[in-house]
């Protein structure tokens, strides 16, 4: 049981205005549409923090700038910043990001998730765990963890 | 590179989740015995594929299900081909008896605290090793009447143990781990106790991240390891000393193959002909051989062929047939298995 909050009073930031894409002039409906930074951000901005009723965007755990996309190489890297250096929720947040992108992106995509350099006391260990797909697969067979992840992802599905 | 070709012979579909592991059944695919391949998956099942003598095509002959309740991570045939062992995230290892293509689960080995990641039979089929996320390696003795007794629980790794593999001729066990190290385990002749006799890590030119897999060459005097650090490493040992009963014979770093991979290397397998094959998270399959060009600093290894986009997603396993020299199977996150033929192009001589 969680006896207390890890970060009792997080700073809450304003949500970024939702940009609407300007409609392209020539629409070639057969051309492959490139996936860009904004699209990835839209997928993950509304994920709820595991312990607060705020989104990862509102807590500045993720920003659009911290997303790297190379559509040609089918590669995405998301760098997130835990609210506190000792955040034990870091792996859960990382797992939520991975699961959301696994569900949203075409399967050809390679996704790396990491904590921002210097933002976490166990940075290397957290990064290693989040990018070990065998451990991720095992974690996602744990019903309690899946419930937790699904709860965090629920607002992002709207 | 243009001297070689990798031809896709068949794509096997049926698993409904990623395919983690493959094992060719010993002594099949030769002398009129149809080739048999086992595959295991995140869909909690094992599938048995058999080649039809008439068409040459592989077909799913059996689905082993309703025993494991979670991902089946690894599978291995006993040397006689009579048994298949399967390691699962459900913390158990199941032993299946193959009675002419009818499979029944005859034993379930329990003891690991959580996910079992790998299983391996020794050369004589008298011992079985398992390893898992609980950081331990277990050695089981195979007794009559489908009984298995745990004779040793080996502690030493500080993290998740990814794979165990017995030496092809001597009772030496190798394990590799998320703790970046490779450990060599041998039996102490006097006390029948098993011990870690060597640890190969960064301090002796070892890997700097998770070691995912290992494979021995045919003669057993070398092994190859692959890692999340994007390198492949070759290790050598004095086989004469080892065969004379000295399990302490050290494994020495021979070569590091770096710069060839840009994502995690999950699988490595050394063919009887000396071709090392790798399967990686960049969806590619690569082939390496020992190069005789430069023997001043010991043998070096070179890339001879690379197949981009061999699968749609990560490749988790590559496995050479033990009987047919050119045949290779690969397994992927895309849920498929592919059978390949690796050949030297017509008119070109294969230098090995």
Short mmCIF file of N, CA, C and O in Angstrom, two decimals, chain B residues 8 21-22 39 57 65 70 74-75 89 101 106 119 148 155 161 175 203 239 253 275:
data_model
loop_
_atom_site.label_atom_id
_atom_site.label_comp_id
_atom_site.label_asym_id
_atom_site.label_seq_id
_atom_site.Cartn_x
_atom_site.Cartn_y
_atom_site.Cartn_z
N UNK B 8 14.35 -16.63 -48.59
CA UNK B 8 13.24 -17.00 -47.72
C UNK B 8 12.54 -18.21 -48.33
O UNK B 8 12.06 -18.17 -49.44
N UNK B 21 11.27 -17.90 -29.02
CA UNK B 21 12.33 -18.91 -29.10
C UNK B 21 12.07 -19.99 -30.13
O UNK B 21 10.92 -20.21 -30.54
N UNK B 22 13.14 -20.65 -30.53
CA UNK B 22 13.08 -21.70 -31.55
C UNK B 22 14.01 -22.83 -31.14
O UNK B 22 15.04 -22.61 -30.51
N UNK B 39 8.58 -23.83 -31.69
CA UNK B 39 8.62 -22.39 -31.47
C UNK B 39 7.79 -22.05 -30.25
O UNK B 39 6.79 -22.71 -29.97
N UNK B 57 7.15 -28.30 -47.58
CA UNK B 57 6.63 -27.18 -46.79
C UNK B 57 6.47 -27.57 -45.32
O UNK B 57 6.13 -28.72 -45.01
N UNK B 65 -0.61 -26.31 -25.51
CA UNK B 65 -1.25 -25.21 -24.79
C UNK B 65 -1.88 -25.70 -23.50
O UNK B 65 -1.79 -26.87 -23.17
N UNK B 70 1.49 -18.18 -18.72
CA UNK B 70 2.07 -16.91 -19.18
C UNK B 70 3.02 -17.21 -20.36
O UNK B 70 3.16 -18.35 -20.78
N UNK B 74 11.30 -19.80 -23.72
CA UNK B 74 12.39 -20.57 -24.31
C UNK B 74 12.01 -22.04 -24.40
O UNK B 74 11.20 -22.53 -23.60
N UNK B 75 12.53 -22.73 -25.38
CA UNK B 75 12.27 -24.17 -25.49
C UNK B 75 13.55 -24.88 -25.93
O UNK B 75 14.39 -24.30 -26.59
N UNK B 89 7.31 -17.57 -18.21
CA UNK B 89 7.19 -16.48 -17.24
C UNK B 89 6.29 -16.88 -16.06
O UNK B 89 6.26 -16.18 -15.06
N UNK B 101 4.90 -37.56 -32.26
CA UNK B 101 4.16 -36.37 -32.66
C UNK B 101 3.00 -36.04 -31.72
O UNK B 101 2.38 -34.99 -31.85
N UNK B 106 4.75 -34.24 -19.09
CA UNK B 106 5.01 -35.33 -18.15
C UNK B 106 5.62 -34.84 -16.83
O UNK B 106 5.71 -35.60 -15.86
N UNK B 119 16.11 -22.47 -20.73
CA UNK B 119 16.29 -23.86 -20.31
C UNK B 119 17.27 -24.53 -21.29
O UNK B 119 17.27 -24.22 -22.48
N UNK B 148 12.51 -35.26 -11.88
CA UNK B 148 13.60 -34.28 -11.99
C UNK B 148 13.92 -33.77 -10.60
O UNK B 148 13.04 -33.32 -9.88
N UNK B 155 23.75 -19.20 -7.04
CA UNK B 155 23.59 -17.76 -6.86
C UNK B 155 24.91 -17.11 -7.24
O UNK B 155 25.96 -17.69 -7.03
N UNK B 161 18.80 -13.41 -14.94
CA UNK B 161 19.66 -14.24 -15.79
C UNK B 161 18.89 -14.55 -17.08
O UNK B 161 17.79 -15.10 -17.05
N UNK B 175 26.13 -19.05 -18.19
CA UNK B 175 24.93 -18.23 -18.04
C UNK B 175 25.27 -16.79 -18.38
O UNK B 175 26.41 -16.35 -18.20
N UNK B 203 35.70 -6.06 -16.67
CA UNK B 203 37.11 -6.02 -16.27
C UNK B 203 37.97 -7.00 -17.07
O UNK B 203 39.19 -6.88 -17.08
N UNK B 239 40.35 -26.45 -24.91
CA UNK B 239 39.40 -27.56 -24.91
C UNK B 239 40.02 -28.86 -24.40
O UNK B 239 39.37 -29.66 -23.74
N UNK B 253 38.98 -13.62 -23.78
CA UNK B 253 38.42 -12.78 -24.84
C UNK B 253 39.31 -12.85 -26.08
O UNK B 253 40.52 -12.65 -26.00
N UNK B 275 29.67 -20.45 -39.37
CA UNK B 275 29.05 -19.15 -39.67
C UNK B 275 28.26 -18.68 -38.46
O UNK B 275 27.39 -19.40 -37.94
#
